[in-house]
Tab-separated table of C-alpha atoms and ligand atoms in Angstrom:
chain	number	residue	atom	x	y	z
A	1	MET	CA	-61.378	-229.903	96.884
A	2	ALA	CA	-63.500	-227.587	94.757
A	3	ARG	CA	-62.131	-226.538	91.397
A	4	PRO	CA	-60.977	-222.866	91.296
A	5	ALA	CA	-63.794	-221.825	88.929
A	6	THR	CA	-66.390	-223.304	91.273
A	7	GLU	CA	-64.829	-221.656	94.287
A	8	GLU	CA	-64.764	-218.324	92.462
A	9	LEU	CA	-68.453	-218.632	91.594
A	10	ARG	CA	-69.280	-219.526	95.172
A	11	ARG	CA	-67.383	-216.492	96.426
A	12	ARG	CA	-69.242	-214.206	94.035
A	13	ASN	CA	-72.572	-215.682	95.082
A	14	ARG	CA	-71.672	-215.294	98.761
A	15	ALA	CA	-70.978	-211.601	98.190
A	16	ALA	CA	-74.248	-211.226	96.261
A	17	LEU	CA	-76.208	-212.866	99.084
A	18	LEU	CA	-74.605	-210.636	101.689
A	19	GLU	CA	-75.217	-207.535	99.557
A	20	GLN	CA	-78.874	-208.496	99.096
A	21	LEU	CA	-79.428	-208.867	102.857
A	22	HIS	CA	-77.383	-205.765	103.703
A	23	ARG	CA	-79.451	-203.608	101.356
A	24	HIS	CA	-82.907	-205.096	101.704
A	25	GLY	CA	-83.021	-206.473	105.230
A	26	PRO	CA	-84.109	-209.901	106.542
A	27	GLN	CA	-85.608	-212.276	103.975
A	28	THR	CA	-86.787	-215.872	103.775
A	29	ARG	CA	-84.778	-218.411	101.811
A	30	ALA	CA	-87.572	-218.477	99.239
A	31	GLU	CA	-87.331	-214.706	98.763
A	32	LEU	CA	-83.562	-214.926	98.431
A	33	THR	CA	-83.894	-217.726	95.889
A	34	GLU	CA	-86.101	-215.511	93.770
A	35	ALA	CA	-84.115	-212.292	94.228
A	36	LEU	CA	-80.757	-213.842	93.358
A	37	GLY	CA	-81.912	-216.345	90.745
A	38	LEU	CA	-80.136	-219.187	92.521
A	39	ASN	CA	-81.658	-222.489	93.542
A	40	ARG	CA	-82.711	-223.296	97.087
A	41	SER	CA	-79.882	-225.668	97.886
A	42	THR	CA	-77.283	-223.153	96.647
A	43	ILE	CA	-78.811	-220.465	98.876
A	44	GLY	CA	-78.783	-222.929	101.777
A	45	GLY	CA	-75.095	-223.672	101.242
A	46	LEU	CA	-74.131	-220.006	100.958
A	47	ALA	CA	-76.179	-219.067	104.025
A	48	ALA	CA	-74.468	-221.862	105.967
A	49	ASP	CA	-71.028	-220.519	104.922
A	50	LEU	CA	-71.937	-217.008	106.007
A	51	SER	CA	-73.502	-218.183	109.265
A	52	GLU	CA	-70.329	-220.059	110.066
A	53	SER	CA	-68.247	-216.930	109.434
A	54	GLY	CA	-70.618	-215.026	111.737
A	55	HIS	CA	-72.076	-212.670	109.121
A	56	LEU	CA	-75.587	-214.107	109.025
A	57	GLN	CA	-78.073	-215.722	111.349
A	58	GLU	CA	-81.444	-217.363	110.915
A	59	THR	CA	-84.355	-216.256	113.066
A	60	THR	CA	-88.017	-217.070	113.341
A	61	GLY	CA	-89.669	-214.078	111.792
A	62	ARG	CA	-92.913	-212.788	110.347
A	63	SER	CA	-95.930	-214.971	109.653
A	64	THR	CA	-96.657	-215.911	106.075
A	65	GLY	CA	-99.727	-217.268	104.330
A	66	SER	CA	-103.180	-218.035	105.665
A	67	ALA	CA	-101.887	-220.633	108.094
A	68	GLY	CA	-99.968	-217.814	109.803
A	69	ARG	CA	-97.005	-220.077	110.283
A	70	PRO	CA	-93.898	-218.030	111.147
A	71	SER	CA	-91.162	-218.441	108.562
A	72	THR	CA	-87.435	-218.573	109.047
A	73	LEU	CA	-85.684	-215.379	108.078
A	74	VAL	CA	-82.053	-214.946	107.107
A	75	GLU	CA	-80.560	-211.694	108.394
A	76	CYS	CA	-77.254	-209.892	108.827
A	77	VAL	CA	-75.454	-209.948	112.158
A	78	ALA	CA	-74.947	-206.197	112.577
A	79	LYS	CA	-71.890	-206.408	114.787
A	80	SER	CA	-70.024	-208.875	112.556
A	81	VAL	CA	-68.762	-206.063	110.313
A	82	SER	CA	-68.854	-202.377	111.106
A	83	VAL	CA	-67.934	-199.195	109.293
A	84	ALA	CA	-66.977	-195.841	110.805
A	85	ALA	CA	-68.283	-192.808	108.955
A	86	VAL	CA	-67.784	-189.125	109.622
A	87	GLU	CA	-69.245	-186.093	107.918
A	88	LEU	CA	-67.383	-182.799	108.199
A	89	ARG	CA	-69.332	-179.558	108.327
A	90	PHE	CA	-68.053	-176.046	108.914
A	91	ASP	CA	-68.972	-176.185	112.591
A	92	ARG	CA	-68.945	-179.872	113.537
A	93	VAL	CA	-67.846	-183.443	112.922
A	94	ARG	CA	-70.684	-185.960	112.841
A	95	PHE	CA	-69.967	-189.649	113.431
A	96	ALA	CA	-71.810	-192.925	112.935
A	97	LEU	CA	-70.694	-196.474	113.617
A	98	THR	CA	-72.811	-198.631	111.323
A	99	GLY	CA	-73.177	-202.397	111.379
A	100	LEU	CA	-73.796	-204.840	108.538
A	101	GLY	CA	-77.412	-204.426	107.424
A	102	GLY	CA	-77.289	-200.687	108.045
A	103	GLU	CA	-78.038	-200.661	111.765
A	104	VAL	CA	-76.485	-197.633	113.464
A	105	LEU	CA	-74.599	-199.020	116.467
A	106	ASP	CA	-73.319	-195.737	117.801
A	107	ARG	CA	-73.339	-192.101	116.840
A	108	GLY	CA	-71.809	-188.867	118.055
A	109	GLU	CA	-70.890	-185.328	117.208
A	110	LEU	CA	-68.187	-182.852	118.201
A	111	PRO	CA	-67.980	-179.130	117.470
A	112	LEU	CA	-65.343	-177.818	115.099
A	113	GLU	CA	-63.996	-174.324	115.539
A	114	ALA	CA	-64.253	-171.834	112.714
A	115	SER	CA	-61.302	-172.161	110.320
A	116	ALA	CA	-60.271	-175.476	111.893
A	117	GLY	CA	-57.686	-177.353	109.842
A	118	ALA	CA	-57.373	-181.031	108.982
A	119	ASP	CA	-55.527	-181.819	112.239
A	120	ALA	CA	-58.398	-180.527	114.385
A	121	ALA	CA	-60.962	-182.412	112.289
A	122	ALA	CA	-58.861	-185.583	112.536
A	123	ALA	CA	-58.452	-185.215	116.305
A	124	ALA	CA	-62.224	-184.876	116.721
A	125	THR	CA	-62.707	-187.945	114.521
A	126	ALA	CA	-60.244	-189.986	116.594
A	127	SER	CA	-62.069	-188.983	119.740
A	128	LEU	CA	-65.453	-190.007	118.283
A	129	LEU	CA	-64.068	-193.306	116.976
A	130	ASP	CA	-62.738	-194.001	120.458
A	131	GLY	CA	-60.634	-196.962	119.327
A	132	ALA	CA	-63.557	-198.916	117.845
A	133	GLU	CA	-62.474	-201.812	115.615
A	134	VAL	CA	-63.928	-201.256	112.162
A	135	ALA	CA	-63.495	-202.912	108.768
A	136	GLU	CA	-63.647	-199.634	106.855
A	137	ALA	CA	-63.548	-195.933	107.718
A	138	VAL	CA	-64.910	-193.235	105.431
A	139	ALA	CA	-64.971	-189.446	105.744
A	140	ALA	CA	-67.376	-187.283	103.733
A	141	VAL	CA	-66.214	-183.727	103.073
A	142	PRO	CA	-68.108	-181.009	101.212
A	143	GLY	CA	-65.910	-179.956	98.305
A	144	LEU	CA	-63.512	-181.150	95.674
A	145	VAL	CA	-61.872	-184.381	96.818
A	146	SER	CA	-59.194	-186.467	95.154
A	147	GLY	CA	-57.537	-189.379	96.928
A	148	GLY	CA	-57.340	-188.225	100.535
A	149	VAL	CA	-56.774	-184.602	99.556
A	150	VAL	CA	-59.450	-181.914	99.715
A	151	GLY	CA	-58.587	-179.742	96.711
A	152	HIS	CA	-61.112	-177.058	97.573
A	153	SER	CA	-63.866	-176.708	100.127
A	154	SER	CA	-65.826	-173.461	100.390
A	155	GLU	CA	-67.516	-174.859	103.475
A	156	LEU	CA	-64.321	-175.575	105.408
A	157	GLY	CA	-62.135	-172.932	103.794
A	158	TRP	CA	-59.652	-175.621	102.745
A	159	ASP	CA	-57.481	-175.685	99.652
A	160	GLY	CA	-55.151	-178.620	98.968
A	161	THR	CA	-55.647	-180.042	102.457
A	162	ASP	CA	-54.454	-183.622	103.029
A	163	LEU	CA	-57.232	-184.894	105.266
A	164	GLY	CA	-56.411	-188.556	104.533
A	165	ALA	CA	-52.918	-188.158	105.998
A	166	ALA	CA	-54.231	-186.279	109.057
A	167	LEU	CA	-56.841	-188.981	109.734
A	168	ALA	CA	-54.291	-191.776	109.345
A	169	GLU	CA	-51.959	-189.990	111.759
A	170	ALA	CA	-54.686	-189.362	114.358
A	171	THR	CA	-56.397	-192.756	114.229
A	172	GLY	CA	-53.629	-195.111	113.101
A	173	ARG	CA	-55.674	-196.487	110.221
A	174	LYS	CA	-56.482	-195.797	106.585
A	175	TRP	CA	-59.535	-193.680	105.749
A	176	ARG	CA	-61.335	-193.284	102.476
A	177	VAL	CA	-62.194	-189.654	101.819
A	178	THR	CA	-65.222	-188.932	99.647
A	179	ASP	CA	-67.129	-185.774	98.918
A	180	ALA	CA	-70.358	-185.169	100.810
A	181	ALA	CA	-72.525	-184.680	97.710
A	182	THR	CA	-71.485	-187.985	96.176
A	183	ALA	CA	-71.964	-189.674	99.555
A	184	GLY	CA	-75.430	-188.086	99.669
A	185	ALA	CA	-76.291	-189.639	96.294
A	186	VAL	CA	-75.026	-193.073	97.395
A	187	GLY	CA	-76.919	-192.803	100.699
A	188	GLU	CA	-80.215	-191.806	99.080
A	189	TRP	CA	-79.896	-194.557	96.501
A	190	SER	CA	-79.160	-197.301	99.022
A	191	ARG	CA	-81.128	-196.238	102.111
A	192	GLY	CA	-83.487	-193.501	100.900
A	193	ASP	CA	-86.162	-193.883	98.252
A	194	ALA	CA	-84.121	-193.152	95.127
A	195	GLY	CA	-83.117	-196.770	94.437
A	196	GLU	CA	-84.826	-196.681	91.038
A	197	ALA	CA	-82.691	-193.807	89.733
A	198	ARG	CA	-79.996	-194.831	87.263
A	199	ASN	CA	-78.153	-191.522	87.215
A	200	LEU	CA	-78.903	-189.854	90.529
A	201	MET	CA	-77.673	-186.362	91.319
A	202	TYR	CA	-77.546	-185.060	94.888
A	203	LEU	CA	-77.097	-181.349	95.529
A	204	HIS	CA	-75.355	-180.540	98.781
A	205	GLY	CA	-76.158	-177.124	100.168
A	206	GLY	CA	-73.889	-175.942	102.968
A	207	ARG	CA	-71.640	-172.915	102.996
A	208	GLY	CA	-70.592	-174.113	99.568
A	209	LEU	CA	-72.638	-175.851	96.886
A	210	THR	CA	-71.594	-179.144	95.323
A	211	ALA	CA	-73.310	-181.882	93.343
A	212	GLY	CA	-72.514	-185.587	93.416
A	213	ILE	CA	-73.639	-188.447	91.211
A	214	ALA	CA	-74.391	-192.102	91.824
A	215	VAL	CA	-74.666	-194.277	88.724
A	216	GLU	CA	-76.711	-197.400	89.531
A	217	GLY	CA	-76.039	-196.583	93.174
A	218	ARG	CA	-72.276	-196.322	92.831
A	219	ALA	CA	-70.220	-193.179	93.240
A	220	ARG	CA	-69.327	-191.827	89.830
A	221	PRO	CA	-65.535	-191.933	89.538
A	222	GLY	CA	-63.867	-188.540	89.537
A	223	SER	CA	-64.613	-185.405	91.443
A	224	SER	CA	-67.908	-183.937	92.515
A	225	ILE	CA	-69.392	-181.106	90.491
A	226	GLN	CA	-68.458	-177.678	91.862
A	227	LEU	CA	-71.984	-176.361	91.433
A	228	GLY	CA	-71.262	-173.229	93.476
A	229	HIS	CA	-68.566	-172.097	91.080
A	230	ILE	CA	-70.586	-172.278	87.904
A	231	VAL	CA	-70.717	-168.699	86.610
A	232	VAL	CA	-74.342	-167.584	86.387
A	233	GLU	CA	-73.730	-163.830	86.052
A	234	PRO	CA	-70.583	-163.027	84.025
A	235	GLY	CA	-68.749	-160.076	85.579
A	236	GLY	CA	-71.022	-160.304	88.644
A	237	ARG	CA	-70.184	-160.394	92.344
A	238	GLU	CA	-66.734	-161.425	93.427
A	239	CYS	CA	-66.580	-165.009	94.722
A	240	ARG	CA	-64.293	-166.392	97.422
A	241	CYS	CA	-62.639	-168.513	94.730
A	242	GLY	CA	-61.381	-165.400	92.922
A	243	MET	CA	-63.787	-165.548	89.971
A	244	ARG	CA	-66.836	-163.335	89.456
A	245	GLY	CA	-70.505	-164.201	89.184
A	246	CYS	CA	-70.283	-167.728	90.630
A	247	LEU	CA	-73.562	-169.264	91.824
A	248	GLU	CA	-72.315	-169.229	95.437
A	249	ALA	CA	-71.517	-165.527	95.275
A	250	GLU	CA	-74.694	-164.497	93.469
A	251	MET	CA	-76.931	-166.472	95.821
A	252	GLY	CA	-75.077	-165.426	98.923
A	253	ALA	CA	-74.809	-169.112	99.860
A	254	PHE	CA	-72.608	-168.336	102.846
A	255	GLY	CA	-75.337	-166.235	104.442
A	256	PHE	CA	-78.207	-168.465	103.370
A	257	THR	CA	-76.785	-171.448	105.246
A	258	GLU	CA	-77.706	-169.719	108.486
A	259	ALA	CA	-80.623	-167.614	107.262
A	260	ILE	CA	-82.621	-169.911	105.002
A	261	GLU	CA	-85.247	-170.681	107.635
A	262	THR	CA	-85.872	-167.074	108.637
A	263	THR	CA	-85.938	-166.069	104.957
A	264	THR	CA	-88.520	-168.711	104.025
A	265	VAL	CA	-90.659	-167.855	107.062
A	266	ALA	CA	-90.502	-164.141	106.181
A	267	ALA	CA	-91.434	-164.937	102.573
A	268	ASP	CA	-94.390	-167.027	103.759
A	269	LEU	CA	-95.543	-164.051	105.847
A	270	GLY	CA	-95.495	-161.871	102.742
A	271	ASP	CA	-92.122	-160.093	103.062
A	272	THR	CA	-91.501	-159.043	99.451
A	273	LYS	CA	-87.717	-158.673	99.863
A	274	ALA	CA	-87.444	-162.231	101.189
A	275	ARG	CA	-89.673	-163.521	98.381
A	276	GLU	CA	-87.543	-161.784	95.780
A	277	ALA	CA	-84.314	-163.137	97.320
A	278	LEU	CA	-85.677	-166.690	97.169
A	279	ARG	CA	-87.001	-166.261	93.627
A	280	ARG	CA	-83.703	-164.882	92.347
A	281	SER	CA	-81.706	-167.574	94.125
A	282	GLY	CA	-84.015	-170.219	92.669
A	283	GLN	CA	-83.502	-168.701	89.245
A	284	TYR	CA	-79.710	-168.722	89.599
A	285	LEU	CA	-79.799	-172.292	90.889
A	286	GLY	CA	-81.927	-173.366	87.913
A	287	ARG	CA	-79.522	-171.670	85.530
A	288	ALA	CA	-76.493	-173.444	87.031
A	289	LEU	CA	-78.413	-176.737	86.999
A	290	GLY	CA	-79.128	-176.217	83.311
A	291	ALA	CA	-75.406	-176.450	82.574
A	292	VAL	CA	-75.034	-179.511	84.798
A	293	VAL	CA	-78.074	-181.313	83.385
A	294	THR	CA	-76.869	-180.639	79.849
A	295	ALA	CA	-73.453	-182.102	80.654
A	296	VAL	CA	-74.471	-185.052	82.818
A	297	GLY	CA	-78.093	-185.929	81.973
A	298	PRO	CA	-79.299	-187.163	85.379
A	299	ASP	CA	-82.741	-188.767	85.681
A	300	GLU	CA	-83.297	-187.501	89.210
A	301	ILE	CA	-82.043	-184.482	91.198
A	302	LEU	CA	-82.357	-184.286	94.982
A	303	PHE	CA	-82.057	-180.921	96.748
A	304	GLY	CA	-80.055	-181.575	99.925
A	305	GLY	CA	-78.922	-179.403	102.827
A	306	TRP	CA	-80.438	-175.918	102.828
A	307	LEU	CA	-81.164	-176.209	99.102
A	308	ARG	CA	-84.139	-178.302	100.243
A	309	GLU	CA	-85.811	-175.229	101.778
A	310	LEU	CA	-84.824	-173.072	98.837
A	311	TYR	CA	-86.281	-175.563	96.379
A	312	LEU	CA	-89.519	-175.924	98.345
A	313	SER	CA	-90.046	-172.171	98.273
A	314	SER	CA	-88.789	-171.427	94.752
A	315	ALA	CA	-89.519	-174.573	92.706
A	316	ALA	CA	-91.271	-172.560	89.976
A	317	ALA	CA	-88.245	-170.269	89.531
A	318	VAL	CA	-85.849	-173.257	89.500
A	319	ARG	CA	-87.954	-175.081	86.902
A	320	SER	CA	-88.442	-172.119	84.606
A	321	ALA	CA	-84.710	-171.251	84.637
A	322	LEU	CA	-83.944	-174.912	83.940
A	323	ALA	CA	-86.423	-174.856	81.058
A	324	GLU	CA	-84.586	-171.893	79.536
A	325	THR	CA	-81.195	-173.576	79.715
A	326	THR	CA	-81.702	-177.266	78.797
A	327	LEU	CA	-83.036	-179.313	75.915
A	328	PRO	CA	-86.606	-180.533	76.420
A	329	GLN	CA	-85.379	-184.096	75.784
A	330	LEU	CA	-83.092	-183.854	78.821
A	331	ARG	CA	-85.890	-182.465	81.000
A	332	SER	CA	-88.725	-184.758	79.985
A	333	GLY	CA	-87.838	-187.683	82.250
A	334	LEU	CA	-86.089	-185.621	84.911
A	335	ARG	CA	-87.488	-185.756	88.438
A	336	LEU	CA	-86.725	-182.923	90.873
A	337	ARG	CA	-87.443	-183.492	94.563
A	338	THR	CA	-86.221	-183.369	98.132
A	339	PRO	CA	-84.197	-186.204	99.716
A	340	ALA	CA	-85.934	-188.862	101.826
A	341	LEU	CA	-83.126	-189.036	104.402
A	342	GLY	CA	-83.169	-185.312	105.150
A	343	ALA	CA	-79.783	-184.145	106.357
A	344	GLU	CA	-78.551	-187.697	107.031
A	345	GLY	CA	-77.811	-188.667	103.410
A	346	PRO	CA	-74.076	-187.846	103.319
A	347	LEU	CA	-73.283	-189.615	106.604
A	348	ILE	CA	-75.321	-192.698	105.674
A	349	GLY	CA	-73.767	-192.642	102.208
A	350	ALA	CA	-70.263	-192.523	103.682
A	351	ALA	CA	-71.046	-195.696	105.651
A	352	GLU	CA	-72.509	-197.352	102.537
A	353	THR	CA	-69.339	-196.468	100.609
A	354	GLY	CA	-67.447	-198.500	103.206
A	355	PHE	CA	-69.797	-201.479	102.928
A	356	GLU	CA	-69.578	-201.371	99.149
A	357	ALA	CA	-65.788	-201.690	99.417
A	358	ILE	CA	-66.095	-204.583	101.895
A	359	ILE	CA	-68.544	-206.512	99.725
A	360	ASP	CA	-66.521	-205.817	96.565
A	361	GLU	CA	-63.493	-207.232	98.342
A	362	MET	CA	-65.367	-210.507	98.934
A	363	ARG	CA	-66.156	-211.038	95.253
B	401	LIG	ZN1	-66.460	-169.171	92.807
């Protein structure tokens, strides 16, 4: 029998091997040996363990070298472990059933009525899940989330809403509840093209505005940043939260969610009112980001949701407002851009949050 220390090491290595294949896709044993810094026979033993448990399989894959001899690839068995993910928006629940390795096995969507509560969202989720057996289930909600409770969501109009309890009641299983912005950051880091970012910030633009952070690809503990309620105009317009001059109120985020496309098209056609609205909104956004960048010091910011369109049409205003409100040292290495996964980041990130928990559990 193996000594406990040896068994512990083997378990850690097994988790590392599975994580490597889940994130990076099929690889040869030689590639795995190099990526994980383990020797060939160790990789062979770990792969055999994980094949026996049904997580991995070996297939004849791509040709390598001048001889063109096909090499054996090690890959995840998608259906061996699956995660259910939902993303709540003001008008719908989006669902994805994702297998090990990131393959989407099933997806769906149901409408959500205006001012729907947690029970309606949970019922829609149960219907989309349709009794599927999953190892983890994760819900991404735009707003302030702690435990299973949504403290505040401008998008859903929720305050102190226990979504975790409603989901458990409707589906008979435990759900992790995360905020959509943080899920967006995790999704872009693991499946988008932001895997190099150490401190990645994802801005989620819906009916409310939030920002989430992934540090080395992992959700930063604590709540998301309530970007929409940073005061950018003291004594300004009244916000739905009760304060005045919040970014959400000054930008008219509620209206922009539906009107961003028509506004950007009008601006492109030379409509001066539309141009001015975009410029001012870009300026306010840059000002709010100045406070966030000063506090958090991200190395990359992704403009998600409708903020993508706003950023593309007002990047100069965003950058100059940011320049007025942050230290040059904090701006020098900062990259601003749009997310590679488009609108899919939060849903993909919710699934990845589930896989992270599964792989952590194996260590
Ligand atoms: Zn507010």
